[in-house]
mmCIF file of C-alpha atoms and ligand atoms in Angstrom:
data_model
loop_
_atom_site.group_PDB
_atom_site.id
_atom_site.type_symbol
_atom_site.label_atom_id
_atom_site.label_comp_id
_atom_site.label_asym_id
_atom_site.label_seq_id
_atom_site.Cartn_x
_atom_site.Cartn_y
_atom_site.Cartn_z
ATOM 1 C CA MET A 1 59.201 117.658 139.652
ATOM 2 C CA ARG A 2 57.412 119.747 137.106
ATOM 3 C CA ASN A 3 57.659 122.790 139.372
ATOM 4 C CA ASP A 4 61.399 122.231 140.006
ATOM 5 C CA LEU A 5 62.064 122.177 136.312
ATOM 6 C CA ARG A 6 60.185 125.384 135.811
ATOM 7 C CA ARG A 7 62.481 127.157 138.275
ATOM 8 C CA VAL A 8 65.481 126.673 135.918
ATOM 9 C CA PRO A 9 65.485 129.803 133.769
ATOM 10 C CA ARG A 10 64.969 128.989 130.115
ATOM 11 C CA GLU A 11 67.848 131.348 129.200
ATOM 12 C CA ALA A 12 70.280 129.238 131.241
ATOM 13 C CA GLY A 13 69.280 126.173 129.233
ATOM 14 C CA PHE A 14 69.828 127.946 125.940
ATOM 15 C CA ALA A 15 73.177 129.342 127.139
ATOM 16 C CA LEU A 16 74.314 125.861 128.154
ATOM 17 C CA PHE A 17 73.252 124.469 124.788
ATOM 18 C CA ALA A 18 75.074 127.268 122.939
ATOM 19 C CA VAL A 19 78.300 126.705 124.896
ATOM 20 C CA ALA A 20 78.131 122.951 124.308
ATOM 21 C CA ALA A 21 77.526 123.484 120.589
ATOM 22 C CA VAL A 22 80.463 125.906 120.289
ATOM 23 C CA VAL A 23 82.783 123.471 122.122
ATOM 24 C CA LEU A 24 81.598 120.627 119.907
ATOM 25 C CA LEU A 25 81.968 122.597 116.671
ATOM 26 C CA ALA A 26 85.423 123.851 117.710
ATOM 27 C CA GLY A 27 86.486 120.226 117.335
ATOM 28 C CA CYS A 28 85.769 120.511 113.612
ATOM 29 C CA GLY A 29 88.262 123.350 113.187
ATOM 30 C CA GLY A 30 91.248 121.294 112.029
ATOM 31 C CA PRO A 31 93.630 121.127 110.327
ATOM 32 C CA TYR A 32 93.718 117.367 110.652
ATOM 33 C CA PRO A 33 96.638 115.496 109.152
ATOM 34 C CA GLN A 34 94.493 112.369 108.875
ATOM 35 C CA SER A 35 91.368 113.956 107.417
ATOM 36 C CA ALA A 36 89.601 111.953 104.738
ATOM 37 C CA LEU A 37 87.972 115.262 103.733
ATOM 38 C CA ASP A 38 91.275 116.698 102.517
ATOM 39 C CA PRO A 39 92.154 114.406 99.592
ATOM 40 C CA ALA A 40 95.680 114.210 98.194
ATOM 41 C CA SER A 41 95.203 111.408 95.660
ATOM 42 C CA ASP A 42 92.814 110.414 92.876
ATOM 43 C CA PHE A 43 91.301 107.684 95.070
ATOM 44 C CA ALA A 44 90.772 110.018 98.034
ATOM 45 C CA THR A 45 89.250 112.637 95.716
ATOM 46 C CA ARG A 46 86.714 110.084 94.452
ATOM 47 C CA LEU A 47 85.733 109.234 98.019
ATOM 48 C CA ASP A 48 85.519 112.884 98.967
ATOM 49 C CA ASP A 49 83.315 113.707 95.956
ATOM 50 C CA LEU A 50 81.029 110.804 96.826
ATOM 51 C CA PHE A 51 80.820 111.908 100.441
ATOM 52 C CA ARG A 52 79.961 115.485 99.471
ATOM 53 C CA GLY A 53 77.287 114.313 97.038
ATOM 54 C CA ILE A 54 75.624 112.109 99.634
ATOM 55 C CA PHE A 55 75.954 114.810 102.267
ATOM 56 C CA PHE A 56 74.094 117.216 99.955
ATOM 57 C CA TRP A 57 71.131 114.832 99.657
ATOM 58 C CA ALA A 58 71.247 114.061 103.368
ATOM 59 C CA VAL A 59 71.013 117.775 104.191
ATOM 60 C CA ILE A 60 67.978 118.198 101.914
ATOM 61 C CA VAL A 61 66.241 115.206 103.492
ATOM 62 C CA PHE A 62 67.112 116.446 106.967
ATOM 63 C CA VAL A 63 65.785 119.948 106.350
ATOM 64 C CA LEU A 64 62.520 118.693 104.766
ATOM 65 C CA VAL A 65 61.810 116.033 107.399
ATOM 66 C CA GLU A 66 62.780 118.110 110.408
ATOM 67 C CA GLY A 67 60.962 121.127 108.926
ATOM 68 C CA ALA A 68 57.750 119.096 108.531
ATOM 69 C CA LEU A 69 58.171 117.805 112.072
ATOM 70 C CA LEU A 70 58.593 121.306 113.504
ATOM 71 C CA VAL A 71 55.577 122.609 111.573
ATOM 72 C CA ALA A 72 53.510 119.725 112.939
ATOM 73 C CA VAL A 73 54.740 120.240 116.469
ATOM 74 C CA PHE A 74 54.041 123.963 116.600
ATOM 75 C CA ARG A 75 50.981 124.159 114.431
ATOM 76 C CA PHE A 76 49.071 121.268 115.975
ATOM 77 C CA ARG A 77 50.280 121.440 119.566
ATOM 78 C CA ASP A 78 47.805 121.265 122.410
ATOM 79 C CA ARG A 79 46.449 124.714 123.283
ATOM 80 C CA GLU A 80 43.731 125.621 125.718
ATOM 81 C CA GLY A 81 40.440 126.260 124.031
ATOM 82 C CA LYS A 82 41.591 124.813 120.750
ATOM 83 C CA ARG A 83 39.902 121.727 119.429
ATOM 84 C CA ARG A 84 41.862 118.607 118.470
ATOM 85 C CA PRO A 85 43.067 118.514 114.875
ATOM 86 C CA GLU A 86 41.102 116.225 112.630
ATOM 87 C CA ALA A 87 42.615 112.720 112.119
ATOM 88 C CA VAL A 88 43.047 111.836 108.462
ATOM 89 C CA HIS A 89 43.110 108.307 107.043
ATOM 90 C CA GLY A 90 44.468 107.678 103.560
ATOM 91 C CA ASN A 91 45.755 110.199 101.049
ATOM 92 C CA THR A 92 46.825 108.610 97.784
ATOM 93 C CA ILE A 93 48.840 111.553 96.481
ATOM 94 C CA LEU A 94 50.714 111.977 99.776
ATOM 95 C CA GLU A 95 51.455 108.274 100.055
ATOM 96 C CA ILE A 96 52.743 108.004 96.512
ATOM 97 C CA SER A 97 54.934 111.079 96.999
ATOM 98 C CA TRP A 98 56.542 109.915 100.219
ATOM 99 C CA THR A 99 57.265 106.537 98.673
ATOM 100 C CA LEU A 100 58.652 107.968 95.434
ATOM 101 C CA ALA A 101 60.738 110.776 96.929
ATOM 102 C CA PRO A 102 62.983 108.529 99.114
ATOM 103 C CA ALA A 103 63.270 106.030 96.246
ATOM 104 C CA ILE A 104 64.581 108.788 93.966
ATOM 105 C CA VAL A 105 67.006 109.987 96.631
ATOM 106 C CA LEU A 106 68.248 106.417 97.138
ATOM 107 C CA VAL A 107 68.867 106.049 93.409
ATOM 108 C CA LEU A 108 70.753 109.357 93.363
ATOM 109 C CA ILE A 109 72.952 108.021 96.170
ATOM 110 C CA ALA A 110 73.302 104.441 94.942
ATOM 111 C CA VAL A 111 74.422 105.188 91.387
ATOM 112 C CA PRO A 112 77.506 107.279 92.287
ATOM 113 C CA THR A 113 78.269 104.939 95.203
ATOM 114 C CA PHE A 114 78.374 101.815 93.033
ATOM 115 C CA ARG A 115 80.261 103.663 90.330
ATOM 116 C CA THR A 116 82.925 104.766 92.840
ATOM 117 C CA ILE A 117 83.236 101.291 94.376
ATOM 118 C CA TRP A 118 83.601 99.842 90.905
ATOM 119 C CA ASP A 119 86.192 102.398 89.789
ATOM 120 C CA VAL A 120 88.483 102.278 92.835
ATOM 121 C CA ASP A 121 88.367 98.484 92.878
ATOM 122 C CA ARG A 122 89.297 98.052 89.230
ATOM 123 C CA PRO A 123 92.934 96.933 88.828
ATOM 124 C CA THR A 124 95.167 99.548 87.317
ATOM 125 C CA ARG A 125 96.114 99.034 83.691
ATOM 126 C CA ASP A 126 99.078 101.377 84.044
ATOM 127 C CA PRO A 127 102.168 99.359 82.989
ATOM 128 C CA ASP A 128 104.363 101.952 84.689
ATOM 129 C CA ALA A 129 102.681 101.527 88.091
ATOM 130 C CA LEU A 130 105.034 101.353 91.070
ATOM 131 C CA VAL A 131 104.484 98.116 92.972
ATOM 132 C CA VAL A 132 104.787 98.447 96.743
ATOM 133 C CA GLU A 133 104.357 95.293 98.793
ATOM 134 C CA VAL A 134 102.966 96.068 102.221
ATOM 135 C CA ILE A 135 103.268 93.517 105.009
ATOM 136 C CA GLY A 136 101.462 94.157 108.274
ATOM 137 C CA HIS A 137 103.168 92.966 111.453
ATOM 138 C CA GLN A 138 102.276 93.260 115.124
ATOM 139 C CA TRP A 139 102.895 96.243 115.359
ATOM 140 C CA TRP A 140 104.723 97.808 112.451
ATOM 141 C CA TRP A 141 104.587 98.061 108.683
ATOM 142 C CA GLU A 142 107.013 96.620 106.179
ATOM 143 C CA PHE A 143 107.301 98.146 102.691
ATOM 144 C CA ARG A 144 109.022 96.336 99.843
ATOM 145 C CA TYR A 145 109.843 97.791 96.450
ATOM 146 C CA PRO A 146 110.611 94.808 94.192
ATOM 147 C CA GLU A 147 111.454 97.116 91.294
ATOM 148 C CA TYR A 148 114.285 98.717 93.267
ATOM 149 C CA GLY A 149 115.239 95.942 95.688
ATOM 150 C CA ILE A 150 114.414 98.181 98.657
ATOM 151 C CA VAL A 151 112.962 97.064 101.990
ATOM 152 C CA THR A 152 111.976 99.635 104.553
ATOM 153 C CA ALA A 153 109.647 100.005 107.511
ATOM 154 C CA ASN A 154 106.866 102.319 108.633
ATOM 155 C CA GLU A 155 107.687 104.925 106.013
ATOM 156 C CA MET A 156 106.248 104.528 102.539
ATOM 157 C CA HIS A 157 107.864 106.733 99.903
ATOM 158 C CA VAL A 158 106.060 107.366 96.617
ATOM 159 C CA PRO A 159 106.439 109.821 93.755
ATOM 160 C CA VAL A 160 103.485 112.077 92.906
ATOM 161 C CA GLY A 161 101.812 111.518 89.551
ATOM 162 C CA ARG A 162 102.687 107.820 89.310
ATOM 163 C CA THR A 163 100.161 105.049 89.946
ATOM 164 C CA ILE A 164 101.008 103.144 93.117
ATOM 165 C CA ASP A 165 100.042 99.463 93.010
ATOM 166 C CA VAL A 166 99.831 98.473 96.679
ATOM 167 C CA ARG A 167 99.809 94.744 97.451
ATOM 168 C CA LEU A 168 98.864 93.921 100.993
ATOM 169 C CA THR A 169 99.473 90.860 103.147
ATOM 170 C CA SER A 170 99.954 90.205 106.834
ATOM 171 C CA ALA A 171 102.618 88.243 108.675
ATOM 172 C CA ASP A 172 100.319 87.484 111.582
ATOM 173 C CA VAL A 173 96.798 88.785 112.295
ATOM 174 C CA ILE A 174 94.379 91.010 110.357
ATOM 175 C CA HIS A 175 95.443 94.637 110.081
ATOM 176 C CA SER A 176 94.010 97.451 107.979
ATOM 177 C CA PHE A 177 96.037 99.776 105.794
ATOM 178 C CA TRP A 178 94.814 103.355 105.860
ATOM 179 C CA PHE A 179 96.290 106.662 104.769
ATOM 180 C CA PRO A 180 93.126 108.805 104.951
ATOM 181 C CA ARG A 181 94.449 111.425 102.526
ATOM 182 C CA ALA A 182 95.568 108.793 100.002
ATOM 183 C CA GLY A 183 92.415 106.704 99.804
ATOM 184 C CA GLY A 184 90.195 104.162 101.437
ATOM 185 C CA LYS A 185 91.042 101.451 103.912
ATOM 186 C CA ARG A 186 92.042 97.963 102.877
ATOM 187 C CA ASP A 187 92.154 94.949 105.134
ATOM 188 C CA VAL A 188 95.580 93.357 105.421
ATOM 189 C CA LEU A 189 95.048 89.620 105.717
ATOM 190 C CA PRO A 190 97.354 86.708 106.433
ATOM 191 C CA GLY A 191 97.444 84.264 103.525
ATOM 192 C CA HIS A 192 95.588 86.501 101.082
ATOM 193 C CA GLU A 193 96.812 89.383 98.952
ATOM 194 C CA ASN A 194 94.639 92.482 98.873
ATOM 195 C CA HIS A 195 95.113 95.356 96.454
ATOM 196 C CA LEU A 196 94.835 99.105 96.389
ATOM 197 C CA TRP A 197 95.694 101.637 93.706
ATOM 198 C CA PHE A 198 96.154 105.363 93.962
ATOM 199 C CA THR A 199 98.083 108.244 92.471
ATOM 200 C CA MET A 200 99.188 111.047 94.771
ATOM 201 C CA ASP A 201 98.643 114.573 93.478
ATOM 202 C CA SER A 202 100.277 116.526 96.321
ATOM 203 C CA THR A 203 103.702 116.253 97.866
ATOM 204 C CA GLY A 204 103.989 116.051 101.622
ATOM 205 C CA VAL A 205 104.137 113.703 104.559
ATOM 206 C CA PHE A 206 100.794 112.053 105.253
ATOM 207 C CA PRO A 207 100.249 110.089 108.441
ATOM 208 C CA GLY A 208 98.310 106.850 108.495
ATOM 209 C CA GLN A 209 97.708 103.974 110.836
ATOM 210 C CA CYS A 210 96.352 100.511 111.257
ATOM 211 C CA ALA A 211 92.554 100.657 111.206
ATOM 212 C CA GLU A 212 91.705 97.161 112.404
ATOM 213 C CA PHE A 213 92.084 96.148 116.037
ATOM 214 C CA CYS A 214 95.083 93.816 116.025
ATOM 215 C CA GLY A 215 96.175 93.488 119.631
ATOM 216 C CA LEU A 216 97.662 95.400 122.515
ATOM 217 C CA SER A 217 99.544 98.038 120.535
ATOM 218 C CA HIS A 218 97.097 98.422 117.644
ATOM 219 C CA ALA A 219 96.812 102.138 118.396
ATOM 220 C CA LEU A 220 100.603 102.449 118.142
ATOM 221 C CA MET A 221 100.813 100.876 114.681
ATOM 222 C CA LYS A 222 101.378 104.040 112.722
ATOM 223 C CA MET A 223 103.097 104.868 109.460
ATOM 224 C CA GLU A 224 103.871 107.776 107.182
ATOM 225 C CA LEU A 225 103.375 108.258 103.477
ATOM 226 C CA VAL A 226 106.092 110.479 102.044
ATOM 227 C CA ALA A 227 104.936 111.719 98.643
ATOM 228 C CA SER A 228 107.639 113.576 96.786
ATOM 229 C CA SER A 229 108.491 114.851 93.330
ATOM 230 C CA PRO A 230 109.790 112.168 90.940
ATOM 231 C CA ALA A 231 113.296 113.643 91.279
ATOM 232 C CA ALA A 232 113.219 113.597 95.086
ATOM 233 C CA PHE A 233 111.811 110.074 95.030
ATOM 234 C CA ALA A 234 114.639 108.929 92.723
ATOM 235 C CA GLU A 235 117.088 110.466 95.183
ATOM 236 C CA TRP A 236 115.509 108.522 98.047
ATOM 237 C CA VAL A 237 115.687 105.320 95.991
ATOM 238 C CA ALA A 238 119.380 105.921 95.302
ATOM 239 C CA VAL A 239 120.115 106.421 99.003
ATOM 240 C CA GLN A 240 118.166 103.296 99.975
ATOM 241 C CA GLN A 241 119.949 101.236 97.343
ATOM 242 C CA ARG A 242 123.368 102.203 98.716
ATOM 243 C CA PRO A 243 124.938 99.806 101.181
ATOM 244 C CA ALA A 244 124.373 100.856 104.777
ATOM 245 C CA VAL A 245 127.019 103.363 105.701
ATOM 246 C CA GLY A 246 127.920 102.222 109.203
ATOM 247 C CA THR A 247 131.255 100.558 109.717
ATOM 248 C CA GLY A 248 131.823 97.155 108.249
ATOM 249 C CA ALA A 249 129.136 97.398 105.595
ATOM 250 C CA ALA A 250 130.786 100.279 103.802
ATOM 251 C CA PRO A 251 133.145 103.174 104.420
ATOM 252 C CA VAL A 252 131.552 105.796 106.652
ATOM 253 C CA PRO A 253 131.050 109.051 104.734
ATOM 254 C CA ALA A 254 131.627 112.247 106.639
ATOM 255 C CA ASP A 255 128.096 113.592 106.143
ATOM 256 C CA SER A 256 126.456 110.673 107.917
ATOM 257 C CA LEU A 257 128.844 111.011 110.847
ATOM 258 C CA ALA A 258 127.947 114.653 111.216
ATOM 259 C CA ALA A 259 124.333 113.622 111.564
ATOM 260 C CA VAL A 260 125.066 111.564 114.644
ATOM 261 C CA SER A 261 124.033 113.835 117.471
ATOM 262 C CA GLU A 262 126.661 115.108 119.842
ATOM 263 C CA GLU A 263 124.733 113.838 122.839
ATOM 264 C CA THR A 264 125.556 110.301 121.844
ATOM 265 C CA LEU A 265 129.261 110.981 121.464
ATOM 266 C CA PRO A 266 131.886 111.672 124.102
ATOM 267 C CA GLY A 267 134.105 114.698 123.715
ATOM 268 C CA ASP A 268 134.991 116.010 120.287
ATOM 269 C CA THR A 269 133.891 114.316 117.104
ATOM 270 C CA LEU A 270 137.204 113.197 115.737
ATOM 271 C CA SER A 271 136.726 110.932 112.782
ATOM 272 C CA ALA A 272 138.935 108.174 114.178
ATOM 273 C CA GLU A 273 137.133 108.337 117.499
ATOM 274 C CA LEU A 274 133.755 108.204 115.820
ATOM 275 C CA ARG A 275 134.820 105.335 113.671
ATOM 276 C CA GLN A 276 135.829 103.491 116.816
ATOM 277 C CA ILE A 277 132.408 104.129 118.401
ATOM 278 C CA LEU A 278 130.561 102.976 115.313
ATOM 279 C CA GLU A 279 132.699 99.875 115.047
ATOM 280 C CA THR A 280 131.981 99.074 118.663
ATOM 281 C CA GLY A 281 128.297 99.768 118.045
ATOM 282 C CA GLN A 282 128.212 97.364 115.161
ATOM 283 C CA GLN A 283 129.975 94.680 117.193
ATOM 284 C CA LYS A 284 127.476 95.166 120.000
ATOM 285 C CA PHE A 285 124.656 94.940 117.469
ATOM 286 C CA LEU A 286 125.976 91.655 116.143
ATOM 287 C CA GLN A 287 126.530 90.268 119.655
ATOM 288 C CA SER A 288 123.460 91.493 121.547
ATOM 289 C CA GLY A 289 120.774 89.366 119.991
ATOM 290 C CA CYS A 290 119.580 92.132 117.627
ATOM 291 C CA ILE A 291 120.497 90.016 114.607
ATOM 292 C CA ALA A 292 117.952 87.356 115.525
ATOM 293 C CA CYS A 293 115.230 89.660 114.145
ATOM 294 C CA HIS A 294 116.879 92.479 112.200
ATOM 295 C CA ARG A 295 118.702 92.734 108.931
ATOM 296 C CA ILE A 296 121.396 95.234 108.019
ATOM 297 C CA ALA A 297 122.506 94.711 104.442
ATOM 298 C CA GLY A 298 126.225 94.118 104.115
ATOM 299 C CA THR A 299 126.591 92.742 107.645
ATOM 300 C CA PRO A 300 125.950 89.241 109.015
ATOM 301 C CA ALA A 301 122.667 90.584 110.472
ATOM 302 C CA ALA A 302 119.960 88.906 108.387
ATOM 303 C CA GLY A 303 116.926 88.517 110.658
ATOM 304 C CA VAL A 304 113.508 88.888 109.080
ATOM 305 C CA LEU A 305 111.106 89.042 112.052
ATOM 306 C CA GLY A 306 111.688 92.729 112.780
ATOM 307 C CA PRO A 307 112.128 95.820 110.620
ATOM 308 C CA ASP A 308 115.058 95.944 108.187
ATOM 309 C CA LEU A 309 117.495 98.429 109.724
ATOM 310 C CA THR A 310 119.807 98.905 106.734
ATOM 311 C CA HIS A 311 118.903 102.604 106.525
ATOM 312 C CA VAL A 312 117.194 103.127 109.875
ATOM 313 C CA GLY A 313 119.148 106.356 110.435
ATOM 314 C CA SER A 314 117.467 107.886 107.377
ATOM 315 C CA ARG A 315 113.931 107.409 108.693
ATOM 316 C CA ARG A 316 111.840 110.163 110.186
ATOM 317 C CA LYS A 317 110.364 108.053 112.953
ATOM 318 C CA ILE A 318 111.065 104.869 114.861
ATOM 319 C CA ALA A 319 108.917 102.242 116.605
ATOM 320 C CA ALA A 320 106.215 102.312 113.890
ATOM 321 C CA GLY A 321 105.805 106.045 113.688
ATOM 322 C CA ILE A 322 105.288 106.766 117.374
ATOM 323 C CA LEU A 323 108.670 108.389 118.149
ATOM 324 C CA ASP A 324 110.739 110.933 116.233
ATOM 325 C CA ASN A 325 114.001 109.380 115.142
ATOM 326 C CA THR A 326 116.303 111.113 117.638
ATOM 327 C CA PRO A 327 119.210 109.582 119.563
ATOM 328 C CA GLU A 328 117.292 110.126 122.823
ATOM 329 C CA ASN A 329 114.234 108.276 121.547
ATOM 330 C CA MET A 330 116.320 105.521 120.030
ATOM 331 C CA ALA A 331 118.047 105.087 123.399
ATOM 332 C CA ALA A 332 114.685 104.996 125.222
ATOM 333 C CA TRP A 333 113.434 102.389 122.756
ATOM 334 C CA LEU A 334 116.529 100.189 123.193
ATOM 335 C CA ARG A 335 116.372 100.598 126.974
ATOM 336 C CA ASP A 336 112.915 99.031 127.179
ATOM 337 C CA PRO A 337 110.790 98.576 124.047
ATOM 338 C CA THR A 338 107.810 97.199 125.939
ATOM 339 C CA THR A 339 107.445 100.418 127.945
ATOM 340 C CA VAL A 340 107.271 102.421 124.717
ATOM 341 C CA LYS A 341 105.078 99.891 122.955
ATOM 342 C CA PRO A 342 103.190 97.477 125.225
ATOM 343 C CA GLY A 343 103.324 93.918 123.970
ATOM 344 C CA SER A 344 106.177 94.694 121.582
ATOM 345 C CA LEU A 345 107.835 91.567 120.259
ATOM 346 C CA MET A 346 111.180 93.316 120.725
ATOM 347 C CA PRO A 347 112.204 92.295 124.224
ATOM 348 C CA ASN A 348 114.044 94.249 126.857
ATOM 349 C CA LEU A 349 117.600 93.013 126.346
ATOM 350 C CA ASN A 350 118.786 94.647 129.598
ATOM 351 C CA LEU A 351 121.452 96.572 127.713
ATOM 352 C CA ASP A 352 123.802 98.677 129.811
ATOM 353 C CA GLU A 353 123.999 102.410 129.119
ATOM 354 C CA ASP A 354 127.394 102.152 127.458
ATOM 355 C CA THR A 355 126.103 99.559 124.999
ATOM 356 C CA ILE A 356 122.982 101.621 124.327
ATOM 357 C CA ARG A 357 125.132 104.684 123.602
ATOM 358 C CA THR A 358 127.292 102.909 121.044
ATOM 359 C CA LEU A 359 124.276 101.112 119.511
ATOM 360 C CA VAL A 360 122.445 104.432 119.098
ATOM 361 C CA ALA A 361 125.486 106.001 117.429
ATOM 362 C CA TYR A 362 125.768 103.040 115.089
ATOM 363 C CA LEU A 363 122.064 102.825 114.209
ATOM 364 C CA GLU A 364 121.744 106.573 113.644
ATOM 365 C CA SER A 365 124.753 106.428 111.315
ATOM 366 C CA LEU A 366 122.891 103.981 109.037
ATOM 367 C CA LYS A 367 121.621 106.599 106.620
HETATM 368 CU CU1 CUA B 1 97.520 96.376 113.051
HETATM 369 CU CU2 CUA B 1 95.701 97.329 114.242
#
């Protein structure tokens, strides 16, 4: 065995190690949309500062300990003709130092850690904080804005520079709310309200996801945090507060019709023709069982088990952030939700293609 090993050239071993290290380190290249090391809020910045501080001390400890180990290994290794190093018992100065040094390092880590935990857990005193109620569901996120009377799903909109007062509960099992660039995780519990406060300092779209195993489609329970300027946020609020624009709920404005993709519409996009399709789509929606779980403000649809669809056409993604909101994806979702999201509570309603086409046109018109 010993001889076999010796036949492997040492250079080959080093080369293999180098290649493996390069491949491994390449994974750290980024950019990662869900990196906790790229903070975009006050909370995330606190965590990042804490991490960097602890990492600094960890590197010092690592270098000292591993350095001492290497010195011992090479200096006192077994060599032919060399006598064994002398065994030493008891050295008061050494023993005091290696007890004191780690204790000091632990204090240097513990003080900022406790301070950060204390600070991020302290309720905000900002009277102007924006309250967002977050409700975890298997497997999607509900966001409620009591101040504005808005209910939306899977897409949390916030203005930069304003404290966000997040209040978390669950409709079923334990989930965990986590936007890595906005701050730390918080468990989302049934029957208990948890809290989280942060203020975004950068605009952008920040992905997040459920961070607590919650069943079959836990990994597909995603969401997006859309942080925008106060003006853009006010614009979003105004749009969400409007009645849904599909037929029945309100007159259909031309701009929302234009947004309905041509693939979902037969022939030319005459307004009367479109109106007819959307009307049919709404009828199908009200007749196909969708209303058992979904609400569309201004229509008889008032279900509460599934996402509120009043402005579903305005969202970036569907099915809890796993599909871009395109007519094709919407059609695929309606065709068989459980293929897209295993275990989904939305059943396969065995809709025919004609119904799916009109439903997609209607839903995408709900801007
Ligand atoms: Cu919800 Cu995992």
